[in-house]
Amino acid sequence: MSSNEVSRRNFLRVAGLAGTALCLGFYFPSSAEEATIINTNGAADADIEMNPWIYIHTNGKVTLFNHRAEMGQGSYQSVPQIIAEELEVDLKDIIVASAQGNKKYGNQVTGGSSTIRSGYKNLLKLSATARVMLITVAATKWGVPAGDCYAESGHVIHKITNKKFHYGELVEEAAKLPAPKDVVLKKTSEYKLIRKPLKRLDTPMKTNGTAIFGLDKKLPGMLYAAVERNPRLRGTVKSFDDSAALKVPGVKRVFKVKMLVFKTYREGVAVVATSTWAALQGKKALKVEWDDTGFEHISTPVIYQRQQELLKSSEGLFLSKQGNPNETLGKSKDTLDVVYQTPYQSHSPMEPVNCVAHYQDDKLEIWGPIQAPDWVQDYISTEMKLPREKVIVNMTFLGGGFGRKAFMDYPHEASVISKEMGTPIQVIWTREDDATQGPYRPGISYRCQGAVTNGEITALKFRMCGQNNDHWRNGAKSNQANRSTSEGFLKPYYESIKDVSFAEVQFETPIPTMWWRSVYASTNGFAYESFLDELAVQAGKDPLDLRRQHLKDERSQKLIDKMEEVSGWKNRKKNEGYGVAITECFASTVGQIVKVSKDQNGKLKIDQVWAVMDCGWYVNPDIIKAQVEGSIVMALGAATIHEITFKDGLVEQRNFYDYKMPRITDIPPIEVHIMENTADAGGVGEPGLPAFTPALTNAIFDLTGTRIRKLPFDLKNI
Amino acid sequence: MQEKIKEKHNGLRTLVVISTLSVLVISMAFGIGGNKISNPETQVIPIVKKDSIASVKAFRQVYRVLMSPRCMNCHPSGDIPLQGDDSHIHEMFPKRGHEGKGILSMKCTNCHQPENTKGLHAPPGNANWHLPPADMKMVFEGKTASQLAKQLMDPKQNGNKNMKQLLEHADDGLVKWGWEPGEGRTLPPLTHSEFKKQWQLWLNTGAYAPKD
Amino acid sequence: MIKLNINQKVHQIDADPEMPLLWAIRDLVGLTGTKFGCGVAQCGACVVHLNGEAVRSCVTKLKRAQGQQITTIEGLSENNDHPLQIAWNEVSVPQCGYCHSGQIMSAAVLLIEKPNPTDEDIDNAMAGNICRCGTYPRIRKAIHMAAEMQKKGGV
């Protein structure tokens, strides 16, 4: 039952359990934070606003509908781990099914490192509620006080007599009870599963080929499609010659397609065939003439030249401002004024974008590696002019997402092609399509100004100039600063530095941009934390001491203690470069220390990375460590290799030969530590990324005196 | 070709005895698979005319080819081949291995097919794709013309090639791949027939090494 | 018709001999554990064993593979109990998991030829396999663990 596409109704029908399973779900009156727990058996069946979240079956097994995607971040393990804890069942008795896209699940967007932090309180409460209901039934059956009973490993046990009921024996009665309110949750110290490094439930199916990713989805009668899209996003198809493509054995049809990319349409020519190979061959054989008029064909040097011109002249729109940095900067003798530059980046998930769609009888069903099934449902129903309930969106496993797969262009494209063909269709994007079509992390220039007076930082003025993803996504107002202008920057700095401002100097191009793992923090962190390092040098302070001095809150102090302890910061030797950076995003703070040195040939090498994660309440320390390790590897590539460049509006990189990935040979030792506290849960999938690059470049400065202000830089040329 | 040269220099024919005392069957780019290596025996090789000036001149041309990426990339100074027109270290660092065929899960033919894979940057291929073996590395990279000429003629470094085998090498399948390298790869600076002419001219005029 | 011997089972397929083995395995035979990542032998997601070698099926044509012994991730072990599969589970190596069929198939050849691999051997064997999630430290750890298991003969 690991199938990802079990709809609730199908599930009940197949399992023959309707009415006998205990089904609990949430009702979201307004926001996900305020969920009410509902016994869906007692309520009107299939009420639109009700969602079944867990089913406890008469055999004692629990089916969990995971409302979020599994794209590597570990929801497949961490969500059941939460449920098993409060429900008191064995993890092996939990079956995870992917929920379909539906507003009744609340926000389903797997982004912003939110799977756990946005849902864990509800999930704990939901599971505890079920447990209490089962105990109530058992106690009633035995005629004993519920307080004399406890639950363990899928059973309710009477403490005094040791009598036992299997959950399966209780669900039918429990299903008739209303869900109790205000159940008592376990204390952290009582956890048996949460905070334990349990093995991931999805590993076995990822080691024997049984995990079904988007590309693995097959339907009877399914045809395969590849699309040659205008290599400039806003261009259209003028004409095409399909004569050679149609001669490829297996190619069935060739036609023009048009898909919405947020507010812009992208055009291409689809080749539909009986196998992926035939479709790809047909695509290669196409001759297409594009219409590329009406928009700018931009090149990379122009982008940065314009950004940096703008940063010279424009104050931009303030996102936040306290005190008067301009005045302080004007009065100070000791000031710094520098520009940092970061490149456009591709997400490049290992699984290229793909989607299966089946349009029939005014109903559309979609399967794919989808980060935001609820958005896809909305978007497709509007675009395909279907009522929302006629658009069924199924999430498969995602072979990586990193933000790319929260875009709705590819499900839309698959839907359009399926409707045209009247058959199930799988659209596959090649690696080249993935690299050249975007969307990308925007390339950004930062102007950073600071003042030091009597050895103390007295003013910080940051201006960011780069594309605002929100302009694509929802047409954010042009008179509002990018809400992420200060993302990554630690809030306690505002307390200790009087004059601080963050402003966005607006900048647009025709290039599509999108969230990329840790979003703006991934580049802000580099600029802001490197600049603080520059000011520390200017002020004659140890860079870690500078942070200790300014980040006065208790959590920051403890984090710094830990960083100092694990890295041996105070005992660092000559000929070793140490760099530190601390960033915050998605409610978690991560500090990193990187140690570098030069080998016998004078080549720079990264000796060690220490990362300390403070994400508050957490579920699985091993998954957190894995996420931070992976974030660091991704950041290493982003800092030292990756750059998407444009020439005359065309992307110059195509595949892993010119957009090279870090390989096993490139990876420094990484040590991850997790802070223990019970603050609200923060994100895990992304916050480990931003601090790495500034910690690395600060370490390089420490060793060599070379300050790196432009990414990517080549480690071999330091 | 040899016949023609012989005729041209009629009367000045010299006989040189190259003895191949012990032939380890060592493969050069041309040595593995279907390419025959003659039995160890004394061979009589005609040299047309010793002419150091002509020979050196011919080798200068040969050298341009050998140092072109299509030839040099698989004759690296280290144990990792080079790639591309800029002769960068091969991505993913495949190692030579004892036989020059790669090692472990990184054997050459795991990616390199019997023919070029179509498309820019797709793996080039040949039925005999490999590097020189570990005990006969035949390094081109970093060698001066003088060093390379001496190395090519040194039986200890050339896999005990005799003159006949050296002459034949110009027509080896993997050598000829250099002139059909697939999409996006620059050809050597001479045509294959011009290269072959210069190669044999160099050998037949005494295989002199240039002074650098 | 082309005869493919995959995981000890013969499949007769009607396909162009120029078709890469990858697409025949996935689309025609229906074994989807072998993944498409780049199409040009850069990433290793498509690694299968061809007569025991870790070939990149995205560039290996059917005309080369026909009649040969092919093993895919589905055929590496009967019960997901190859030492590498066990170690991968013990170490929780995969994140998204997409590249790991290829990672494991590459590592399997390594362990046959170097039953006690050093870190350098692992680099030499595994540098052809990309993992975008960055699970490399765990891949290394799991290979060492699998080698230990193999040595102890427990599996």
Short mmCIF file of N, CA, C and O in Angstrom, two decimals, chain A residues 663, chain B residues 81 83 90-95 101-119 121-130 177 185, chain C residues 20-21 38-50 53-61 64 102 106 124-130:
data_model
loop_
_atom_site.label_atom_id
_atom_site.label_comp_id
_atom_site.label_asym_id
_atom_site.label_seq_id
_atom_site.Cartn_x
_atom_site.Cartn_y
_atom_site.Cartn_z
N ARG A 663 31.00 16.43 -6.88
CA ARG A 663 31.00 14.97 -6.88
C ARG A 663 31.60 14.47 -5.56
O ARG A 663 32.08 15.27 -4.76
N PRO B 81 42.66 10.84 -17.99
CA PRO B 81 42.66 11.44 -19.32
C PRO B 81 42.19 12.89 -19.30
O PRO B 81 41.68 13.37 -18.29
N GLN B 83 40.07 16.12 -21.40
CA GLN B 83 38.82 16.25 -22.15
C GLN B 83 38.76 17.60 -22.84
O GLN B 83 39.26 18.59 -22.29
N HIS B 90 39.70 15.17 -17.24
CA HIS B 90 38.41 14.50 -17.50
C HIS B 90 37.51 14.62 -16.28
O HIS B 90 37.91 14.29 -15.17
N GLU B 91 36.34 15.15 -16.51
CA GLU B 91 35.33 15.22 -15.46
C GLU B 91 35.18 13.84 -14.82
O GLU B 91 35.32 12.83 -15.49
N MET B 92 34.90 13.80 -13.55
CA MET B 92 34.68 12.57 -12.78
C MET B 92 35.93 11.67 -12.67
O MET B 92 35.86 10.54 -12.21
N PHE B 93 37.07 12.19 -13.09
CA PHE B 93 38.38 11.60 -12.80
C PHE B 93 38.51 10.10 -13.03
O PHE B 93 38.92 9.36 -12.14
N PRO B 94 38.18 9.60 -14.20
CA PRO B 94 38.39 8.17 -14.44
C PRO B 94 39.89 7.86 -14.45
O PRO B 94 40.68 8.60 -15.03
N LYS B 95 40.26 6.77 -13.81
CA LYS B 95 41.68 6.41 -13.70
C LYS B 95 42.07 5.43 -14.79
O LYS B 95 41.28 4.61 -15.24
N LYS B 101 42.21 0.69 -19.32
CA LYS B 101 40.78 0.61 -19.66
C LYS B 101 39.88 1.11 -18.54
O LYS B 101 38.69 0.83 -18.52
N GLY B 102 40.47 1.84 -17.59
CA GLY B 102 39.68 2.32 -16.48
C GLY B 102 39.63 1.30 -15.37
O GLY B 102 40.18 0.19 -15.50
N ILE B 103 39.01 1.69 -14.27
CA ILE B 103 38.96 0.78 -13.13
C ILE B 103 37.56 0.76 -12.51
O ILE B 103 36.77 1.68 -12.69
N LEU B 104 37.31 -0.30 -11.78
CA LEU B 104 36.11 -0.43 -10.94
C LEU B 104 34.84 -0.12 -11.73
O LEU B 104 34.63 -0.68 -12.80
N SER B 105 34.03 0.77 -11.20
CA SER B 105 32.80 1.11 -11.93
C SER B 105 33.05 2.26 -12.91
O SER B 105 32.10 2.86 -13.40
N MET B 106 34.30 2.56 -13.15
CA MET B 106 34.65 3.64 -14.08
C MET B 106 35.54 3.11 -15.20
O MET B 106 36.58 3.68 -15.50
N LYS B 107 35.10 2.03 -15.82
CA LYS B 107 35.81 1.53 -16.99
C LYS B 107 35.46 2.44 -18.18
O LYS B 107 34.33 2.94 -18.27
N CYS B 108 36.41 2.61 -19.07
CA CYS B 108 36.18 3.52 -20.20
C CYS B 108 34.88 3.19 -20.93
O CYS B 108 34.07 4.04 -21.26
N THR B 109 34.71 1.87 -21.18
CA THR B 109 33.59 1.48 -22.03
C THR B 109 32.25 1.47 -21.28
O THR B 109 31.22 1.12 -21.86
N ASN B 110 32.27 1.86 -20.02
CA ASN B 110 30.99 2.03 -19.33
C ASN B 110 30.24 3.22 -19.91
O ASN B 110 29.01 3.30 -19.83
N CYS B 111 30.99 4.16 -20.45
CA CYS B 111 30.37 5.34 -21.07
C CYS B 111 30.71 5.42 -22.56
O CYS B 111 29.88 5.80 -23.37
N HIS B 112 31.96 5.11 -22.89
CA HIS B 112 32.41 5.24 -24.27
C HIS B 112 32.00 4.00 -25.06
O HIS B 112 32.42 2.88 -24.75
N GLN B 113 31.20 4.23 -26.05
CA GLN B 113 30.61 3.14 -26.84
C GLN B 113 31.52 2.79 -28.02
O GLN B 113 32.51 3.48 -28.28
N PRO B 114 31.18 1.73 -28.76
CA PRO B 114 31.99 1.39 -29.93
C PRO B 114 32.00 2.49 -31.00
O PRO B 114 32.81 2.47 -31.90
N GLU B 115 31.07 3.44 -30.87
CA GLU B 115 31.10 4.57 -31.81
C GLU B 115 30.77 5.84 -31.02
O GLU B 115 30.33 5.75 -29.88
N ASN B 116 31.00 6.97 -31.65
CA ASN B 116 30.66 8.22 -30.98
C ASN B 116 29.18 8.25 -30.64
O ASN B 116 28.35 7.90 -31.48
N THR B 117 28.86 8.67 -29.44
CA THR B 117 27.46 8.90 -29.10
C THR B 117 27.09 10.27 -29.66
O THR B 117 27.85 11.22 -29.52
N LYS B 118 25.96 10.32 -30.33
CA LYS B 118 25.56 11.57 -31.00
C LYS B 118 25.30 12.69 -30.00
O LYS B 118 24.81 12.45 -28.90
N GLY B 119 25.60 13.89 -30.43
CA GLY B 119 25.26 15.05 -29.62
C GLY B 119 26.49 15.72 -29.04
O GLY B 119 27.48 15.07 -28.75
N HIS B 121 29.01 17.06 -26.57
CA HIS B 121 29.47 16.64 -25.25
C HIS B 121 29.06 15.23 -24.86
O HIS B 121 29.26 14.81 -23.73
N ALA B 122 28.43 14.50 -25.78
CA ALA B 122 28.14 13.10 -25.48
C ALA B 122 29.46 12.32 -25.63
O ALA B 122 30.35 12.77 -26.34
N PRO B 123 29.58 11.18 -24.96
CA PRO B 123 30.88 10.50 -24.97
C PRO B 123 31.30 10.09 -26.38
O PRO B 123 30.53 9.46 -27.11
N PRO B 124 32.53 10.42 -26.76
CA PRO B 124 33.06 9.91 -28.01
C PRO B 124 33.32 8.43 -27.86
O PRO B 124 33.40 7.92 -26.73
N GLY B 125 33.47 7.72 -28.96
CA GLY B 125 33.66 6.28 -28.83
C GLY B 125 34.38 5.64 -29.99
O GLY B 125 34.49 6.21 -31.07
N ASN B 126 34.88 4.46 -29.69
CA ASN B 126 35.60 3.65 -30.67
C ASN B 126 35.63 2.24 -30.10
O ASN B 126 35.64 2.07 -28.88
N ALA B 127 35.68 1.26 -30.99
CA ALA B 127 35.63 -0.13 -30.52
C ALA B 127 36.79 -0.43 -29.58
O ALA B 127 36.72 -1.36 -28.78
N ASN B 128 37.83 0.35 -29.67
CA ASN B 128 39.06 0.04 -28.96
C ASN B 128 39.44 1.15 -27.96
O ASN B 128 40.60 1.39 -27.70
N TRP B 129 38.43 1.85 -27.46
CA TRP B 129 38.66 3.06 -26.65
C TRP B 129 39.44 2.74 -25.36
O TRP B 129 39.02 1.94 -24.54
N HIS B 130 40.57 3.33 -25.19
CA HIS B 130 41.35 3.11 -23.97
C HIS B 130 42.51 4.09 -23.90
O HIS B 130 42.79 4.81 -24.87
N TRP B 177 40.38 7.59 -35.26
CA TRP B 177 39.22 8.23 -34.61
C TRP B 177 39.44 9.73 -34.47
O TRP B 177 38.52 10.54 -34.57
N ARG B 185 34.09 18.63 -31.67
CA ARG B 185 35.50 18.45 -31.34
C ARG B 185 36.37 18.86 -32.52
O ARG B 185 36.18 18.39 -33.64
N PRO C 20 18.65 3.69 -26.82
CA PRO C 20 19.43 3.42 -25.61
C PRO C 20 18.73 2.40 -24.72
O PRO C 20 17.50 2.40 -24.58
N LEU C 21 19.55 1.56 -24.12
CA LEU C 21 19.04 0.52 -23.22
C LEU C 21 18.13 1.09 -22.14
O LEU C 21 17.13 0.49 -21.76
N CYS C 38 20.60 12.57 -17.23
CA CYS C 38 21.26 13.55 -18.11
C CYS C 38 21.27 13.13 -19.57
O CYS C 38 21.33 13.97 -20.45
N GLY C 39 21.26 11.84 -19.82
CA GLY C 39 21.25 11.37 -21.21
C GLY C 39 22.61 11.35 -21.88
O GLY C 39 22.71 10.93 -23.04
N VAL C 40 23.65 11.81 -21.19
CA VAL C 40 24.98 11.86 -21.82
C VAL C 40 26.07 11.29 -20.92
O VAL C 40 27.22 11.71 -20.99
N ALA C 41 25.73 10.33 -20.09
CA ALA C 41 26.71 9.62 -19.26
C ALA C 41 27.46 10.54 -18.30
O ALA C 41 28.60 10.28 -17.96
N GLN C 42 26.80 11.60 -17.86
CA GLN C 42 27.43 12.51 -16.92
C GLN C 42 27.08 12.20 -15.47
O GLN C 42 27.86 12.48 -14.57
N CYS C 43 25.89 11.61 -15.23
CA CYS C 43 25.40 11.59 -13.85
C CYS C 43 25.32 10.22 -13.21
O CYS C 43 25.28 10.11 -11.99
N GLY C 44 25.24 9.16 -14.00
CA GLY C 44 25.24 7.82 -13.42
C GLY C 44 23.91 7.35 -12.86
O GLY C 44 23.85 6.25 -12.30
N ALA C 45 22.84 8.11 -13.02
CA ALA C 45 21.55 7.67 -12.49
C ALA C 45 21.05 6.42 -13.21
O ALA C 45 20.21 5.69 -12.70
N CYS C 46 21.58 6.17 -14.40
CA CYS C 46 21.07 5.09 -15.25
C CYS C 46 21.97 3.86 -15.23
O CYS C 46 21.85 3.01 -16.11
N VAL C 47 22.87 3.76 -14.26
CA VAL C 47 23.83 2.66 -14.27
C VAL C 47 23.12 1.31 -14.10
O VAL C 47 22.31 1.12 -13.20
N VAL C 48 23.44 0.39 -15.01
CA VAL C 48 23.03 -1.01 -14.88
C VAL C 48 24.29 -1.85 -15.09
O VAL C 48 25.33 -1.32 -15.51
N HIS C 49 24.22 -3.10 -14.77
CA HIS C 49 25.36 -3.97 -15.04
C HIS C 49 25.18 -4.66 -16.38
O HIS C 49 24.15 -5.27 -16.64
N LEU C 50 26.19 -4.53 -17.23
CA LEU C 50 26.21 -5.24 -18.50
C LEU C 50 27.39 -6.20 -18.42
O LEU C 50 28.54 -5.75 -18.37
N GLU C 53 29.67 -5.10 -15.70
CA GLU C 53 30.27 -3.76 -15.69
C GLU C 53 29.19 -2.70 -15.52
O GLU C 53 28.07 -2.84 -16.02
N ALA C 54 29.58 -1.60 -14.85
CA ALA C 54 28.61 -0.55 -14.50
C ALA C 54 28.37 0.40 -15.68
O ALA C 54 28.78 1.56 -15.65
N VAL C 55 27.69 -0.05 -16.69
CA VAL C 55 27.51 0.79 -17.87
C VAL C 55 26.40 1.83 -17.67
O VAL C 55 25.47 1.65 -16.88
N ARG C 56 26.56 2.92 -18.39
CA ARG C 56 25.55 3.98 -18.38
C ARG C 56 24.53 3.64 -19.45
O ARG C 56 24.83 3.73 -20.66
N SER C 57 23.34 3.23 -19.02
CA SER C 57 22.38 2.71 -20.01
C SER C 57 21.82 3.81 -20.90
O SER C 57 21.25 3.51 -21.94
N CYS C 58 22.00 5.08 -20.54
CA CYS C 58 21.47 6.15 -21.39
C CYS C 58 22.25 6.30 -22.68
O CYS C 58 21.76 6.90 -23.62
N VAL C 59 23.49 5.79 -22.72
CA VAL C 59 24.27 5.88 -23.96
C VAL C 59 24.61 4.50 -24.55
O VAL C 59 25.29 4.41 -25.55
N THR C 60 24.15 3.45 -23.86
CA THR C 60 24.42 2.10 -24.34
C THR C 60 23.25 1.65 -25.21
O THR C 60 22.12 1.54 -24.73
N LYS C 61 23.55 1.42 -26.47
CA LYS C 61 22.44 1.10 -27.38
C LYS C 61 22.04 -0.37 -27.28
O LYS C 61 22.82 -1.22 -26.88
N ARG C 64 24.26 -3.09 -28.61
CA ARG C 64 25.37 -3.55 -27.78
C ARG C 64 24.88 -4.48 -26.67
O ARG C 64 25.57 -5.40 -26.25
N GLY C 102 21.46 4.07 -9.30
CA GLY C 102 22.74 4.16 -10.00
C GLY C 102 23.91 4.13 -9.04
O GLY C 102 24.94 3.49 -9.30
N SER C 106 26.77 1.19 -9.13
CA SER C 106 28.20 1.50 -9.26
C SER C 106 28.97 0.91 -8.09
O SER C 106 30.03 0.30 -8.27
N ASN C 124 37.44 6.76 -6.67
CA ASN C 124 37.70 6.29 -8.03
C ASN C 124 36.49 5.62 -8.65
O ASN C 124 36.28 5.71 -9.86
N ALA C 125 35.70 4.97 -7.83
CA ALA C 125 34.56 4.22 -8.36
C ALA C 125 33.31 5.07 -8.48
O ALA C 125 32.48 4.85 -9.36
N MET C 126 33.17 6.05 -7.58
CA MET C 126 31.87 6.71 -7.43
C MET C 126 31.81 8.13 -7.99
O MET C 126 30.76 8.77 -7.93
N ALA C 127 32.92 8.61 -8.53
CA ALA C 127 32.92 9.99 -9.01
C ALA C 127 32.04 10.17 -10.26
O ALA C 127 31.76 11.29 -10.67
N GLY C 128 31.60 9.07 -10.84
CA GLY C 128 30.73 9.17 -12.00
C GLY C 128 29.26 9.26 -11.66
O GLY C 128 28.41 9.30 -12.54
N ASN C 129 28.95 9.26 -10.37
CA ASN C 129 27.56 9.30 -9.93
C ASN C 129 27.27 10.60 -9.18
O ASN C 129 27.84 10.84 -8.12
N ILE C 130 26.38 11.38 -9.73
CA ILE C 130 26.03 12.66 -9.10
C ILE C 130 24.86 12.48 -8.14
O ILE C 130 23.92 11.74 -8.43
#
